[in-house]
Tab-separated table of N, CA, C and O in Angstrom:
chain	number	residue	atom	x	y	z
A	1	UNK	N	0.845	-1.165	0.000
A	1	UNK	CA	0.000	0.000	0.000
A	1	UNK	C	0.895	1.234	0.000
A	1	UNK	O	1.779	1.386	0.844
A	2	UNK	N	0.557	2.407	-1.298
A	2	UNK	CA	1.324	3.109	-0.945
A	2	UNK	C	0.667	4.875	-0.048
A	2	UNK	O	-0.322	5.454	-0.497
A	3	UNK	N	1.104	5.176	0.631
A	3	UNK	CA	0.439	6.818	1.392
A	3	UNK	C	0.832	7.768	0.400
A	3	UNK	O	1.682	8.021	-0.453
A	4	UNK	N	0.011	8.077	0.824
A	4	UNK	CA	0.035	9.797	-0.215
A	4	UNK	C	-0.038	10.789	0.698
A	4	UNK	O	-0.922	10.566	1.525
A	5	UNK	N	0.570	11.833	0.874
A	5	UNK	CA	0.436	13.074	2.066
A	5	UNK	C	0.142	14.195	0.663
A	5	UNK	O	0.764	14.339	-0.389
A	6	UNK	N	-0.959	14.799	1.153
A	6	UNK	CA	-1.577	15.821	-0.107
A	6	UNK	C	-0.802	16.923	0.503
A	6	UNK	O	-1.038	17.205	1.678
A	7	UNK	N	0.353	17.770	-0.347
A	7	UNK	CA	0.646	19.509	0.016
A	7	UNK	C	-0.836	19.915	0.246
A	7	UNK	O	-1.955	19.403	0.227
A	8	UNK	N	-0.186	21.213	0.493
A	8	UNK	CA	-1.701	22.315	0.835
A	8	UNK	C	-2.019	23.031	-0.649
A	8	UNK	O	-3.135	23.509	-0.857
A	9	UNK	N	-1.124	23.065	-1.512
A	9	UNK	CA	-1.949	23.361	-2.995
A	9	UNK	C	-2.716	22.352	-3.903
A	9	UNK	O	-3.656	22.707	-4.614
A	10	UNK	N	-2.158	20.804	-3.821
A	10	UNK	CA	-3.098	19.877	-4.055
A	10	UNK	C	-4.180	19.909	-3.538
A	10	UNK	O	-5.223	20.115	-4.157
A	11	UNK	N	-4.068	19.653	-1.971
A	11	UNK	CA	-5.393	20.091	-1.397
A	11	UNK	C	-6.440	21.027	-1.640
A	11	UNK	O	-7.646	20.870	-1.449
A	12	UNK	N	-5.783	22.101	-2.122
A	12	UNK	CA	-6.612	23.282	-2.698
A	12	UNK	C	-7.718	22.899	-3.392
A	12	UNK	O	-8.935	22.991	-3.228
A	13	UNK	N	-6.604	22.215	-4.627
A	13	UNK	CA	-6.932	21.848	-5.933
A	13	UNK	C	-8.046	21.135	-5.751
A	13	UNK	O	-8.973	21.549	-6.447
A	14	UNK	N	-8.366	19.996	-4.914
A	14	UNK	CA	-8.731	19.061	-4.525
A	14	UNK	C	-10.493	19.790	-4.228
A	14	UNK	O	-11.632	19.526	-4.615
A	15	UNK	N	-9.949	20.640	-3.471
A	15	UNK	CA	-11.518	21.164	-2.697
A	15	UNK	C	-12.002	22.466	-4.668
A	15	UNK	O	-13.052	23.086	-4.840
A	16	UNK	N	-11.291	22.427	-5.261
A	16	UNK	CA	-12.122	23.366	-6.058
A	16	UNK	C	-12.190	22.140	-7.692
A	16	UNK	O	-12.819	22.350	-8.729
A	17	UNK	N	-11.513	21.215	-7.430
A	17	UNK	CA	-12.111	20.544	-8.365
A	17	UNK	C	-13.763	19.762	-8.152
A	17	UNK	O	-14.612	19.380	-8.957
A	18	UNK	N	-13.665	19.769	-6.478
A	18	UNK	CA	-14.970	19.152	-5.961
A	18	UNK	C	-15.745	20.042	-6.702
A	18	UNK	O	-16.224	19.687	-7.778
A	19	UNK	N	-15.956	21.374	-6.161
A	19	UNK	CA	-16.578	22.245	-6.552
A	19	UNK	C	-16.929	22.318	-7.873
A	19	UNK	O	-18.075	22.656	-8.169
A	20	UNK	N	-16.033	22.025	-8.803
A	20	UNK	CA	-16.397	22.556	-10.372
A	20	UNK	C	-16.888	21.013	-10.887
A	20	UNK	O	-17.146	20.792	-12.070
A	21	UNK	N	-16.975	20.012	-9.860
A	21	UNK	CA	-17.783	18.786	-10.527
A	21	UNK	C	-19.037	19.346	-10.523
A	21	UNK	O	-19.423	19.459	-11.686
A	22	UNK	N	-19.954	19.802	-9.622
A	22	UNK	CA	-21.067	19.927	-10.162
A	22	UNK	C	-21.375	20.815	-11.373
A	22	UNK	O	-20.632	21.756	-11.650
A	23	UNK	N	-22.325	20.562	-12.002
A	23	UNK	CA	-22.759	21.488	-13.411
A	23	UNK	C	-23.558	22.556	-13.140
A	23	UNK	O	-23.700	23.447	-13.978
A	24	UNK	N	-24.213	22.593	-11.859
A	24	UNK	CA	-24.446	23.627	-12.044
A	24	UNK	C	-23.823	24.477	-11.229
A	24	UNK	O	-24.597	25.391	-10.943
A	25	UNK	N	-22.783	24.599	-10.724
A	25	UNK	CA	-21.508	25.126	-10.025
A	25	UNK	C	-20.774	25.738	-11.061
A	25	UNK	O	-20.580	26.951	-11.137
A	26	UNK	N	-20.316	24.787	-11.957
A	26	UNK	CA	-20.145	25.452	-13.344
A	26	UNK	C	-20.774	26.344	-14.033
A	26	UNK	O	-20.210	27.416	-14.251
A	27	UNK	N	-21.939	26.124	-14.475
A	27	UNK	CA	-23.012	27.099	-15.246
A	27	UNK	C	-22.576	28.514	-14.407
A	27	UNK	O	-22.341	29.437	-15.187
A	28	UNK	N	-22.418	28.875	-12.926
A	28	UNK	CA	-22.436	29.522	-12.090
A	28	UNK	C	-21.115	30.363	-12.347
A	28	UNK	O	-21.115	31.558	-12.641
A	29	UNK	N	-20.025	29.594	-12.198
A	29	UNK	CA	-18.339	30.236	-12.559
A	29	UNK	C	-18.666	30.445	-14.203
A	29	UNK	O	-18.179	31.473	-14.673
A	30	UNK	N	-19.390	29.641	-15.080
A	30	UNK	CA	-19.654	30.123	-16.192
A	30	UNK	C	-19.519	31.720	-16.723
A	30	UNK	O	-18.855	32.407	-17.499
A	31	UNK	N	-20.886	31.844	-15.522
A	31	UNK	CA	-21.646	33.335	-15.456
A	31	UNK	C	-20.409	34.182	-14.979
A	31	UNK	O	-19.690	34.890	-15.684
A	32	UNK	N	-20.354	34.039	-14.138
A	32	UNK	CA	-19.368	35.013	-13.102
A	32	UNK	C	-18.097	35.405	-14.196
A	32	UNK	O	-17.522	36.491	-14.124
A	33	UNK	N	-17.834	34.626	-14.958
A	33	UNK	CA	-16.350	34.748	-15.708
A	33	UNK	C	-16.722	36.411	-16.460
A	33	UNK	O	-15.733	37.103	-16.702
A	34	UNK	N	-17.786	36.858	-16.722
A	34	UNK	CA	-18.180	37.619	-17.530
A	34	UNK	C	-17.985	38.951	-16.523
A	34	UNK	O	-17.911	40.112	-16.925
A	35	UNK	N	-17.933	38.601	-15.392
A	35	UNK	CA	-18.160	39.833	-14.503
A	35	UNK	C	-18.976	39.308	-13.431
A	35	UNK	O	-19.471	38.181	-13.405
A	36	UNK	N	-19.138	40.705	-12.058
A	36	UNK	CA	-19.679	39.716	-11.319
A	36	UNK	C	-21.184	40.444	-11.290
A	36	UNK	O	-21.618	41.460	-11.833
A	37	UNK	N	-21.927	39.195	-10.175
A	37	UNK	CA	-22.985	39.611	-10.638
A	37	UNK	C	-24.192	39.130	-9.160
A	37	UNK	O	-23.672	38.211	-8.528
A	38	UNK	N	-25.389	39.490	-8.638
A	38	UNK	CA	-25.630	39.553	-7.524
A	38	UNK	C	-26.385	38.060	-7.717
A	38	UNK	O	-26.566	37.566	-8.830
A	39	UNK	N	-26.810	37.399	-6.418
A	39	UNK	CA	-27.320	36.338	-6.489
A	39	UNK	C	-28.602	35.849	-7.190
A	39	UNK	O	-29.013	34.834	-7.753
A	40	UNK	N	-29.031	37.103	-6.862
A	40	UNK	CA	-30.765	36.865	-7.963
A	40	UNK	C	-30.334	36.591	-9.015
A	40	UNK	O	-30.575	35.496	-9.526
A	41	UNK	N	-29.752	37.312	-9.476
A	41	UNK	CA	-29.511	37.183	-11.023
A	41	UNK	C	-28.820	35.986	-11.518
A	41	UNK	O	-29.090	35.509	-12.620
A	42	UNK	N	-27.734	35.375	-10.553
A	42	UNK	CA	-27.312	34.132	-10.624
A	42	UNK	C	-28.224	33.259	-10.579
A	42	UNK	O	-27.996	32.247	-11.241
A	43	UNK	N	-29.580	33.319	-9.794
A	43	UNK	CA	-30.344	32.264	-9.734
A	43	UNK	C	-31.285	31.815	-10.691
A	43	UNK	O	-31.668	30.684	-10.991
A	44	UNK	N	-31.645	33.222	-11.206
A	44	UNK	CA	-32.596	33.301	-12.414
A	44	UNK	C	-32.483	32.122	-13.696
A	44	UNK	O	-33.478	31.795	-14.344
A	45	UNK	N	-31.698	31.793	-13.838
A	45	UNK	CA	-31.952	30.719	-15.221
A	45	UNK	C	-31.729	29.241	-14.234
A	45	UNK	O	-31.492	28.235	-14.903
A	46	UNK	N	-31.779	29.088	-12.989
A	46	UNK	CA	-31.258	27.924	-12.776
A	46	UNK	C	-32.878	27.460	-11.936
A	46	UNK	O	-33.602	27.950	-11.069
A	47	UNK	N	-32.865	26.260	-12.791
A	47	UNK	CA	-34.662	25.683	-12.028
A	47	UNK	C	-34.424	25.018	-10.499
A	47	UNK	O	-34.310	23.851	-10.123
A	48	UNK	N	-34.403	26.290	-9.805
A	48	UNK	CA	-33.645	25.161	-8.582
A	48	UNK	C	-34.149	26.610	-7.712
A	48	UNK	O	-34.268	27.754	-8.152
A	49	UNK	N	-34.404	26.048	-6.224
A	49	UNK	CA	-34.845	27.959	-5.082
A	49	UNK	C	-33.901	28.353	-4.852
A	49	UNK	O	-32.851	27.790	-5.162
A	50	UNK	N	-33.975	29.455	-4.229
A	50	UNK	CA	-33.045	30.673	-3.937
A	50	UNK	C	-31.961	29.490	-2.912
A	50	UNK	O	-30.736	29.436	-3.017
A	51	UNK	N	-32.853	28.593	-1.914
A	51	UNK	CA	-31.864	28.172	-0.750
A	51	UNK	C	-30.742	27.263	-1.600
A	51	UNK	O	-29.577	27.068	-1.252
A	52	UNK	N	-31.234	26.885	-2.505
A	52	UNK	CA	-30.467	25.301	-3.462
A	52	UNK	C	-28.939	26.417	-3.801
A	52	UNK	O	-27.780	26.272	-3.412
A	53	UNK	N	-29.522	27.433	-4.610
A	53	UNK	CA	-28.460	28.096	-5.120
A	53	UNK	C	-27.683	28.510	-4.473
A	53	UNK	O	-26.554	28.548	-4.962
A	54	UNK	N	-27.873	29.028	-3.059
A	54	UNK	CA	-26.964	29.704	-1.499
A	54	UNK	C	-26.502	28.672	-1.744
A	54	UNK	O	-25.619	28.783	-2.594
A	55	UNK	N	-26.703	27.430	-1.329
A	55	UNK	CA	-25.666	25.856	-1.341
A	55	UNK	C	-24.641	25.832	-2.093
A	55	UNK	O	-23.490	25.497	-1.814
A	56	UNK	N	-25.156	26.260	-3.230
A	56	UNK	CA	-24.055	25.807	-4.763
A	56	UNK	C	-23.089	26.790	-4.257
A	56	UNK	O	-22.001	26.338	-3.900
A	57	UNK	N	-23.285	28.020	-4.165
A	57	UNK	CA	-22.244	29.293	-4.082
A	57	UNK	C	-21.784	28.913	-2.863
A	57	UNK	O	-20.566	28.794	-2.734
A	58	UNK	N	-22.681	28.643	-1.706
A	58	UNK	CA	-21.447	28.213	-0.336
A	58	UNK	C	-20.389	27.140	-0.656
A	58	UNK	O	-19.347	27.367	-0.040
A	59	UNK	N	-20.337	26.052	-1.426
A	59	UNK	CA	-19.552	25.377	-1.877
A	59	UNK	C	-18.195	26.160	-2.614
A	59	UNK	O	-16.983	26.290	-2.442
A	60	UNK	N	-19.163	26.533	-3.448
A	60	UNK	CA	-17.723	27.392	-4.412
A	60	UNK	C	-16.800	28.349	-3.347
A	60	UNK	O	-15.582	28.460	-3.206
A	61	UNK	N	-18.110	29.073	-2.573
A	61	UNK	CA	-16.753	30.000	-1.581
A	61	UNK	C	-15.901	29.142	-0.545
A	61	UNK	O	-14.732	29.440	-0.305
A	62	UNK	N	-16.296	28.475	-0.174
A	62	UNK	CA	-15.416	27.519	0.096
A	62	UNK	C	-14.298	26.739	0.118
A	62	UNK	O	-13.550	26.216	0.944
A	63	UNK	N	-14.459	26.854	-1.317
A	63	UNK	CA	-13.303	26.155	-2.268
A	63	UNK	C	-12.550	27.435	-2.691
A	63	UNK	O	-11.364	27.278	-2.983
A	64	UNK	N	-13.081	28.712	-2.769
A	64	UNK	CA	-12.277	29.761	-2.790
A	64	UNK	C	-12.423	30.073	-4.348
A	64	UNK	O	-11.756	30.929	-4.930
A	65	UNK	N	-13.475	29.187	-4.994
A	65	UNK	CA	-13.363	29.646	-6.214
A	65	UNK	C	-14.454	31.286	-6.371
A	65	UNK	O	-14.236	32.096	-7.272
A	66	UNK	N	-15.358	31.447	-5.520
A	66	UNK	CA	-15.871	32.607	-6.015
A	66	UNK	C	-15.623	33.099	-4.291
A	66	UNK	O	-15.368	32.468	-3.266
A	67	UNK	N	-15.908	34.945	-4.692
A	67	UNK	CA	-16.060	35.748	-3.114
A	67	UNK	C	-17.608	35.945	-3.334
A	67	UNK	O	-18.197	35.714	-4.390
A	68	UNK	N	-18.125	36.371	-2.261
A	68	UNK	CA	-19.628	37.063	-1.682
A	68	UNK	C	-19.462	38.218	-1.387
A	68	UNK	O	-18.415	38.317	-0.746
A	69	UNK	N	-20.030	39.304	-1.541
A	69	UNK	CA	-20.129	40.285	-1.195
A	69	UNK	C	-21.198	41.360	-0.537
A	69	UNK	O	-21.110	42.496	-1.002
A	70	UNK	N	-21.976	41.195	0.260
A	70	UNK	CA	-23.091	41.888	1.360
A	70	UNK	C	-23.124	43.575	1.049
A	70	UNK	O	-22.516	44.212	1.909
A	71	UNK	N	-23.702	44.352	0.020
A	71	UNK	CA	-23.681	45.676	0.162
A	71	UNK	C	-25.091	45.706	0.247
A	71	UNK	O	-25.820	45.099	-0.538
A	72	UNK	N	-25.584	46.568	1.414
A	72	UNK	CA	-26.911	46.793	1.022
A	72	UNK	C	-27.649	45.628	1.746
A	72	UNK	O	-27.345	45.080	2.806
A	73	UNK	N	-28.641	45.400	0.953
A	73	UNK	CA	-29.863	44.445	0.961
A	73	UNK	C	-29.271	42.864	-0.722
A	73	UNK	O	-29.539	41.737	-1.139
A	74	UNK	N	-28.387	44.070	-0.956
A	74	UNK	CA	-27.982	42.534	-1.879
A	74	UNK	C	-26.372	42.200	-2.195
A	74	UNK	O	-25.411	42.968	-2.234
A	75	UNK	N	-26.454	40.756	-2.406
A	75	UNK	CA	-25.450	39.517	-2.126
A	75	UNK	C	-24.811	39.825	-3.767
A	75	UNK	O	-25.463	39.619	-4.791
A	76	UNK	N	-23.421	40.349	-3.729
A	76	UNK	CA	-23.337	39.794	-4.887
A	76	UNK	C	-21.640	38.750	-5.256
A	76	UNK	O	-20.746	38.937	-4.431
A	77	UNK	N	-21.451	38.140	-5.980
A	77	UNK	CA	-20.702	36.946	-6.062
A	77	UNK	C	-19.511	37.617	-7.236
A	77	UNK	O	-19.971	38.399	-8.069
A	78	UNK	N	-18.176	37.337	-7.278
A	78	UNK	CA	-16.982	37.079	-8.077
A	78	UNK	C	-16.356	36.265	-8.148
A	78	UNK	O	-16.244	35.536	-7.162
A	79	UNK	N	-15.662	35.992	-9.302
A	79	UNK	CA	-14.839	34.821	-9.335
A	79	UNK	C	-13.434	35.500	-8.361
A	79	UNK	O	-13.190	36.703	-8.279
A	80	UNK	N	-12.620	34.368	-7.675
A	80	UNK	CA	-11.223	34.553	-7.116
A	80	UNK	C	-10.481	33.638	-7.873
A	80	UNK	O	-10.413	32.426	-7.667
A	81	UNK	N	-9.740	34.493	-9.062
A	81	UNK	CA	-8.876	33.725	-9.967
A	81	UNK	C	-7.834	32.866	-9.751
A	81	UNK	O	-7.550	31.993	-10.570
A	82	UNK	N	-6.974	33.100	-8.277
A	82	UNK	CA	-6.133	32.265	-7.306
A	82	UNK	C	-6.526	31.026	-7.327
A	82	UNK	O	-5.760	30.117	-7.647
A	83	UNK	N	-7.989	30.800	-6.929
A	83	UNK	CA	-8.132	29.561	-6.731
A	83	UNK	C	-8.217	28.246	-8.195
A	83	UNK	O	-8.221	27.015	-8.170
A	84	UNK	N	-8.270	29.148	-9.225
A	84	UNK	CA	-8.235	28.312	-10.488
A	84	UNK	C	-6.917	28.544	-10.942
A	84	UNK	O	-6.563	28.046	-12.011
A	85	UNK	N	-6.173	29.208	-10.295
A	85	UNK	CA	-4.673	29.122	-11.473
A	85	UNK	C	-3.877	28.316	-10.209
A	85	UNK	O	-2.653	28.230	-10.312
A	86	UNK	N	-4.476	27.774	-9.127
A	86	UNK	CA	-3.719	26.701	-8.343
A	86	UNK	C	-4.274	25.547	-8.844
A	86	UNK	O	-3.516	24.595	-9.031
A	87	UNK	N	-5.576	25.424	-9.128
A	87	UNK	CA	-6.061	24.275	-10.112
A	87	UNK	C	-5.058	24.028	-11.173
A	87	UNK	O	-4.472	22.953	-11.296
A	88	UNK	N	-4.852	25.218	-12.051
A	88	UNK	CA	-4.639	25.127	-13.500
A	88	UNK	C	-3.175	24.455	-12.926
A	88	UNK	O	-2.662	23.465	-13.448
A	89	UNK	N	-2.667	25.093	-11.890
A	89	UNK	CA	-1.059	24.860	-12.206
A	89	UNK	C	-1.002	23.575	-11.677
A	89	UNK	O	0.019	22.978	-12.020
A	90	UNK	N	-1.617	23.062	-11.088
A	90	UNK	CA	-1.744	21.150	-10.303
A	90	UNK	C	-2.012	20.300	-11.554
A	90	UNK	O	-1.411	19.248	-11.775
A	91	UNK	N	-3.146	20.929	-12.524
A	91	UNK	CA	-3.660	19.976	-13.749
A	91	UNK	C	-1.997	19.799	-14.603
A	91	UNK	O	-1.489	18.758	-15.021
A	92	UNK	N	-1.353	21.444	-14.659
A	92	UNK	CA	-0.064	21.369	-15.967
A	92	UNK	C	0.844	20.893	-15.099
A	92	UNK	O	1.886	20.623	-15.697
A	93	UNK	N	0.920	20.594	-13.528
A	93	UNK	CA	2.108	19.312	-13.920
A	93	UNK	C	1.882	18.011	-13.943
A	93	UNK	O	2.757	17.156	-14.083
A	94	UNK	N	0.636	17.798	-13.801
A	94	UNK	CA	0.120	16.546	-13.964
A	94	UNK	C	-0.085	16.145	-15.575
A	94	UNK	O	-0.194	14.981	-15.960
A	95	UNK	N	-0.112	17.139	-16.312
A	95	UNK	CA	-0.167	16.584	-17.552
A	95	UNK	C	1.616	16.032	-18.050
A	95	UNK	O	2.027	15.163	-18.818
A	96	UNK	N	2.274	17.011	-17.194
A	96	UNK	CA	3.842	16.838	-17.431
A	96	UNK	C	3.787	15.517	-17.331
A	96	UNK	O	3.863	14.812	-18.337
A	97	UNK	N	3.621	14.913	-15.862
A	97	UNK	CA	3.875	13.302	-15.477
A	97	UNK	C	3.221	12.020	-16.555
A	97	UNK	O	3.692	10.909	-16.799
A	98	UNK	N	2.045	12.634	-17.027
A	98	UNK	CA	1.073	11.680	-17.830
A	98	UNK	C	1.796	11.308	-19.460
A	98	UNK	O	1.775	10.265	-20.113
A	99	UNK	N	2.433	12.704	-19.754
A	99	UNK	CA	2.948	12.914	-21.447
A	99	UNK	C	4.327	12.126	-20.990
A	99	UNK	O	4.730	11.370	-21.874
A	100	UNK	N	5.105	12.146	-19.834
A	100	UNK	CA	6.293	11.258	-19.867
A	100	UNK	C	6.024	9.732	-19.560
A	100	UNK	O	6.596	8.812	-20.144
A	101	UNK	N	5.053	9.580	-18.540
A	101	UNK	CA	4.583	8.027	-18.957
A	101	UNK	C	3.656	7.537	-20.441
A	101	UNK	O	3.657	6.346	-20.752
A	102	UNK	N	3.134	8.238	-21.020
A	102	UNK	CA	2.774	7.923	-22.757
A	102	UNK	C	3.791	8.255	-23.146
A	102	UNK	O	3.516	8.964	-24.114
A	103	UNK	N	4.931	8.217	-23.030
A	103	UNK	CA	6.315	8.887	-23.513
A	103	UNK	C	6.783	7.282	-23.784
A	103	UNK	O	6.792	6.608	-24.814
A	104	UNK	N	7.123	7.013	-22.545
A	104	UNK	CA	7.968	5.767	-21.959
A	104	UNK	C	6.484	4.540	-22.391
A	104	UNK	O	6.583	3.507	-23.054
A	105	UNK	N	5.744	4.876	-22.017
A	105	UNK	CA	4.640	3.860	-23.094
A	105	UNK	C	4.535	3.201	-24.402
A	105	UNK	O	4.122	2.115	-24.808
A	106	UNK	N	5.063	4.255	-24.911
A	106	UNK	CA	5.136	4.326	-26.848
A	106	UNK	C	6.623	3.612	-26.976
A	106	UNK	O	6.727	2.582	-27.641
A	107	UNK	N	7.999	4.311	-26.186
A	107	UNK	CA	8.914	3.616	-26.708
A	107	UNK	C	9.153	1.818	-25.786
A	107	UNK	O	10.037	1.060	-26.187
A	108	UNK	N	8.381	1.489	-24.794
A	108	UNK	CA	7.955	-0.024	-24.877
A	108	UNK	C	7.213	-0.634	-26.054
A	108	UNK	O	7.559	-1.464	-26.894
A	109	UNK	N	5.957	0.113	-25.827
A	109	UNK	CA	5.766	-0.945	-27.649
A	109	UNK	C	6.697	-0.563	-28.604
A	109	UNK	O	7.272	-1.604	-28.920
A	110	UNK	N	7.150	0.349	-29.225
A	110	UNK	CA	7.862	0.232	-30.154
A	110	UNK	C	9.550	-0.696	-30.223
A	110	UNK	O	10.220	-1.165	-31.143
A	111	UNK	N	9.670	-0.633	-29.105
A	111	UNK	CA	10.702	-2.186	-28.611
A	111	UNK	C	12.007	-0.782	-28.900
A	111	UNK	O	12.801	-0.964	-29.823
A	112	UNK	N	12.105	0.405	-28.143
A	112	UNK	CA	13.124	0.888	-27.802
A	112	UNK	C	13.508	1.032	-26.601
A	112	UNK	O	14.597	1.553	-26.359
C-alpha cells in the first residue's frame, strides 16, 4: 500500500475541483467569468430555489473559487482567480507526469 500526504496546494486543488464537478456550479463560474454579478440574477436561469443556489455558491466559496459580497440588501458573487490558477497549475504538472509516462509507453511498444 502506498500513502500519499496531499501539500496544501493539491489540497486546494482538490476542494475546487470538488466544486467545479457539479454542473451547475459550473453554469455559475460560467456566469461570473463575464463579470460579477448579484445572487438573484445568478439564480434566475437555474430551475432550482433561492436556498439550493446559497448551497451551490457556499460550496464554491469555500473552495475559494468565487467571493460574496453583502452591500446593502444585496449579495453579490466574483470569481477569485487564485483559486483556479492553483487548479490550473496542479492539472499542468500533472499533464507533465502523464505525457512522460505515454512517452515511456510508446517507446515499450515500439521495442526501444
Amino acid at each position: 500500500m502506498v500513502n500519499h500526504v496531499l501539500n496544501h496546494s493539491e489540497s486546494d486543488a482538490g476542494h475546487v475541483f470538488h466544486a467545479l464537478a457539479d454542473p451547475t456550479r459550473r453554469a455559475i463560474v460560467e456566469r461570473l467569468v463575464r463579470g460579477p454579478a448579484p445572487v438573484k440574477a445568478l439564480a434566475e436561469p437555474l430551475a432550482m430555489s433561492l436556498p439550493a443556489v446559497m448551497q451551490h455558491l457556499k460550496v464554491l466559496e469555500e473552495a475559494g473559487v468565487i467571493v460574496t459580497e453583502k452591500v446593502g440588501r444585496v449579495r453579490s458573487c466574483r470569481i477569485e482567480p487564485k483559486a483556479l490558477r492553483d487548479a490550473e497549475r496542479w492539472l499542468s504538472g500533472q499533464r507533465t507526469v502523464w505525457e512522460r509516462q505515454l512517452d515511456q509507453l510508446d517507446d515499450y511498444l515500439k521495442g526501444t
